PDB file of C-alpha atoms in Angstrom:
ATOM      1  CA  MET A   1     190.980  72.984 -35.076  1.00  0.00           C
ATOM      2  CA  SER A   2     191.820  76.574 -35.055  1.00  0.00           C
ATOM      3  CA  THR A   3     194.087  78.184 -37.173  1.00  0.00           C
ATOM      4  CA  ASP A   4     194.698  81.108 -35.119  1.00  0.00           C
ATOM      5  CA  PRO A   5     198.757  81.524 -33.949  1.00  0.00           C
ATOM      6  CA  ARG A   6     197.695  82.856 -30.965  1.00  0.00           C
ATOM      7  CA  GLU A   7     196.366  79.455 -29.941  1.00  0.00           C
ATOM      8  CA  ALA A   8     199.003  77.216 -31.176  1.00  0.00           C
ATOM      9  CA  ARG A   9     201.616  79.683 -29.211  1.00  0.00           C
ATOM     10  CA  LEU A  10     199.827  78.786 -26.250  1.00  0.00           C
ATOM     11  CA  LEU A  11     199.735  75.099 -26.579  1.00  0.00           C
ATOM     12  CA  LEU A  12     203.155  74.739 -27.349  1.00  0.00           C
ATOM     13  CA  ALA A  13     204.095  76.888 -24.351  1.00  0.00           C
ATOM     14  CA  PRO A  14     202.394  77.016 -21.240  1.00  0.00           C
ATOM     15  CA  PRO A  15     201.578  80.254 -19.437  1.00  0.00           C
ATOM     16  CA  GLU A  16     203.919  79.257 -16.629  1.00  0.00           C
ATOM     17  CA  ALA A  17     206.474  78.362 -18.704  1.00  0.00           C
ATOM     18  CA  THR A  18     209.488  80.655 -18.759  1.00  0.00           C
ATOM     19  CA  ALA A  19     212.841  80.952 -21.241  1.00  0.00           C
ATOM     20  CA  PHE A  20     215.111  79.280 -18.185  1.00  0.00           C
ATOM     21  CA  PRO A  21     213.839  76.755 -16.316  1.00  0.00           C
ATOM     22  CA  ALA A  22     215.028  77.058 -12.722  1.00  0.00           C
ATOM     23  CA  CYS A  23     218.421  75.315 -12.012  1.00  0.00           C
ATOM     24  CA  PRO A  24     218.808  73.154  -9.325  1.00  0.00           C
ATOM     25  CA  ASP A  25     220.523  73.831  -6.242  1.00  0.00           C
ATOM     26  CA  TRP A  26     223.998  72.485  -7.010  1.00  0.00           C
ATOM     27  CA  ALA A  27     224.058  74.569 -10.341  1.00  0.00           C
ATOM     28  CA  LYS A  28     223.233  77.898  -8.752  1.00  0.00           C
ATOM     29  CA  PRO A  29     227.072  79.016  -8.497  1.00  0.00           C
ATOM     30  CA  LEU A  30     227.592  78.199 -11.855  1.00  0.00           C
ATOM     31  CA  THR A  31     224.772  80.236 -13.199  1.00  0.00           C
ATOM     32  CA  ASP A  32     225.981  83.086 -10.853  1.00  0.00           C
ATOM     33  CA  ALA A  33     229.306  82.776 -12.101  1.00  0.00           C
ATOM     34  CA  SER A  34     228.554  82.525 -15.983  1.00  0.00           C
ATOM     35  CA  SER A  35     226.193  85.950 -15.353  1.00  0.00           C
ATOM     36  CA  ARG A  36     228.797  87.782 -13.905  1.00  0.00           C
ATOM     37  CA  PHE A  37     230.927  86.536 -16.491  1.00  0.00           C
ATOM     38  CA  SER A  38     228.739  87.816 -19.269  1.00  0.00           C
ATOM     39  CA  GLY A  39     228.308  90.861 -17.678  1.00  0.00           C
ATOM     40  CA  GLU A  40     231.994  91.718 -17.402  1.00  0.00           C
ATOM     41  CA  PHE A  41     232.728  90.482 -20.945  1.00  0.00           C
ATOM     42  CA  LEU A  42     230.325  92.971 -22.127  1.00  0.00           C
ATOM     43  CA  LYS A  43     231.727  95.900 -20.264  1.00  0.00           C
ATOM     44  CA  PHE A  44     235.218  94.696 -21.855  1.00  0.00           C
ATOM     45  CA  LEU A  45     233.886  94.879 -24.987  1.00  0.00           C
ATOM     46  CA  ALA A  46     232.362  98.045 -24.503  1.00  0.00           C
ATOM     47  CA  SER A  47     235.460  99.471 -23.334  1.00  0.00           C
ATOM     48  CA  GLY A  48     237.600  98.099 -26.585  1.00  0.00           C
ATOM     49  CA  LEU A  49     235.042  99.749 -28.719  1.00  0.00           C
ATOM     50  CA  ARG A  50     235.213 103.013 -26.801  1.00  0.00           C
ATOM     51  CA  THR A  51     238.717 102.823 -27.290  1.00  0.00           C
ATOM     52  CA  GLN A  52     238.446 102.192 -30.884  1.00  0.00           C
ATOM     53  CA  ALA A  53     236.030 105.081 -31.518  1.00  0.00           C
ATOM     54  CA  GLU A  54     238.461 107.234 -29.661  1.00  0.00           C
ATOM     55  CA  PHE A  55     241.240 106.033 -32.199  1.00  0.00           C
ATOM     56  CA  LEU A  56     239.049 106.816 -35.179  1.00  0.00           C
ATOM     57  CA  ASP A  57     238.360 110.413 -33.857  1.00  0.00           C
ATOM     58  CA  GLY A  58     241.972 111.045 -33.269  1.00  0.00           C
ATOM     59  CA  LEU A  59     242.769 109.734 -36.701  1.00  0.00           C
ATOM     60  CA  ALA A  60     240.329 112.113 -38.200  1.00  0.00           C
ATOM     61  CA  ASN A  61     242.469 114.807 -36.660  1.00  0.00           C
ATOM     62  CA  CYS A  62     245.854 113.507 -37.666  1.00  0.00           C
ATOM     63  CA  LYS A  63     247.694 116.661 -39.655  1.00  0.00           C
ATOM     64  CA  ASP A  64     250.411 114.466 -40.998  1.00  0.00           C
ATOM     65  CA  LEU A  65     251.952 110.652 -41.598  1.00  0.00           C
ATOM     66  CA  ALA A  66     254.029 111.345 -37.946  1.00  0.00           C
ATOM     67  CA  ASP A  67     250.604 112.013 -36.100  1.00  0.00           C
ATOM     68  CA  VAL A  68     249.266 108.894 -37.571  1.00  0.00           C
ATOM     69  CA  PHE A  69     252.227 106.295 -36.517  1.00  0.00           C
ATOM     70  CA  GLN A  70     252.082 108.121 -33.133  1.00  0.00           C
ATOM     71  CA  LEU A  71     248.434 107.688 -32.726  1.00  0.00           C
ATOM     72  CA  GLN A  72     248.526 104.018 -34.079  1.00  0.00           C
ATOM     73  CA  SER A  73     251.471 103.373 -31.591  1.00  0.00           C
ATOM     74  CA  THR A  74     249.353 104.494 -28.635  1.00  0.00           C
ATOM     75  CA  PHE A  75     246.404 102.678 -29.841  1.00  0.00           C
ATOM     76  CA  MET A  76     247.866  99.725 -29.800  1.00  0.00           C
ATOM     77  CA  GLN A  77     249.670  99.710 -26.536  1.00  0.00           C
ATOM     78  CA  ASN A  78     246.437 100.945 -25.045  1.00  0.00           C
ATOM     79  CA  SER A  79     244.639  97.806 -26.814  1.00  0.00           C
ATOM     80  CA  TRP A  80     247.361  95.278 -25.166  1.00  0.00           C
ATOM     81  CA  GLU A  81     247.080  96.637 -22.072  1.00  0.00           C
ATOM     82  CA  LEU A  82     243.411  96.667 -22.147  1.00  0.00           C
ATOM     83  CA  CYS A  83     243.346  92.862 -23.281  1.00  0.00           C
ATOM     84  CA  LEU A  84     245.828  91.888 -20.427  1.00  0.00           C
ATOM     85  CA  THR A  85     243.659  93.562 -17.707  1.00  0.00           C
ATOM     86  CA  GLY A  86     240.641  92.563 -19.387  1.00  0.00           C
ATOM     87  CA  ALA A  87     241.620  88.874 -19.515  1.00  0.00           C
ATOM     88  CA  ALA A  88     243.317  88.519 -16.171  1.00  0.00           C
ATOM     89  CA  HIS A  89     240.048  90.291 -14.666  1.00  0.00           C
ATOM     90  CA  LEU A  90     237.654  87.717 -16.385  1.00  0.00           C
ATOM     91  CA  SER A  91     239.969  84.799 -15.508  1.00  0.00           C
ATOM     92  CA  LYS A  92     239.127  85.698 -11.655  1.00  0.00           C
ATOM     93  CA  ILE A  93     235.469  84.959 -12.218  1.00  0.00           C
ATOM     94  CA  THR A  94     234.878  81.469 -11.076  1.00  0.00           C
ATOM     95  CA  PRO A  95     232.592  79.346  -9.308  1.00  0.00           C
ATOM     96  CA  ASP A  96     233.306  77.940  -5.680  1.00  0.00           C
ATOM     97  CA  ASN A  97     234.832  74.724  -6.405  1.00  0.00           C
ATOM     98  CA  SER A  98     232.704  73.235  -3.902  1.00  0.00           C
ATOM     99  CA  VAL A  99     229.810  73.111  -6.299  1.00  0.00           C
ATOM    100  CA  PHE A 100     231.291  70.406  -8.097  1.00  0.00           C
ATOM    101  CA  ALA A 101     231.448  67.955  -5.156  1.00  0.00           C
ATOM    102  CA  ARG A 102     227.711  68.666  -4.599  1.00  0.00           C
ATOM    103  CA  SER A 103     226.726  68.239  -8.565  1.00  0.00           C
ATOM    104  CA  PRO A 104     225.300  64.750  -9.471  1.00  0.00           C
ATOM    105  CA  LEU A 105     227.620  64.401 -12.524  1.00  0.00           C
TER     106      LEU A 105
END
């Protein structure tokens, strides 16, 4: 028996194996909606990180405490609006309800 790790990997996973097995037809709308949701969620997170980076840049440029409070107020308002619009957008990403009628469950 060989101890070569490359051969062991081939024994465990045949060449035709993939990370995600093919899904049945009834589950395709679910996987599509999941993919769309994941992509939109990453965009939402990226915009939140961008807002935080802008806040930190602005904080570094503040001259006095009044500037800090104004910047913080603006940041909180923008963050709240971002969360509300992001949540509303993400909640609209749903699969077609007929997919559940076709499922074997």
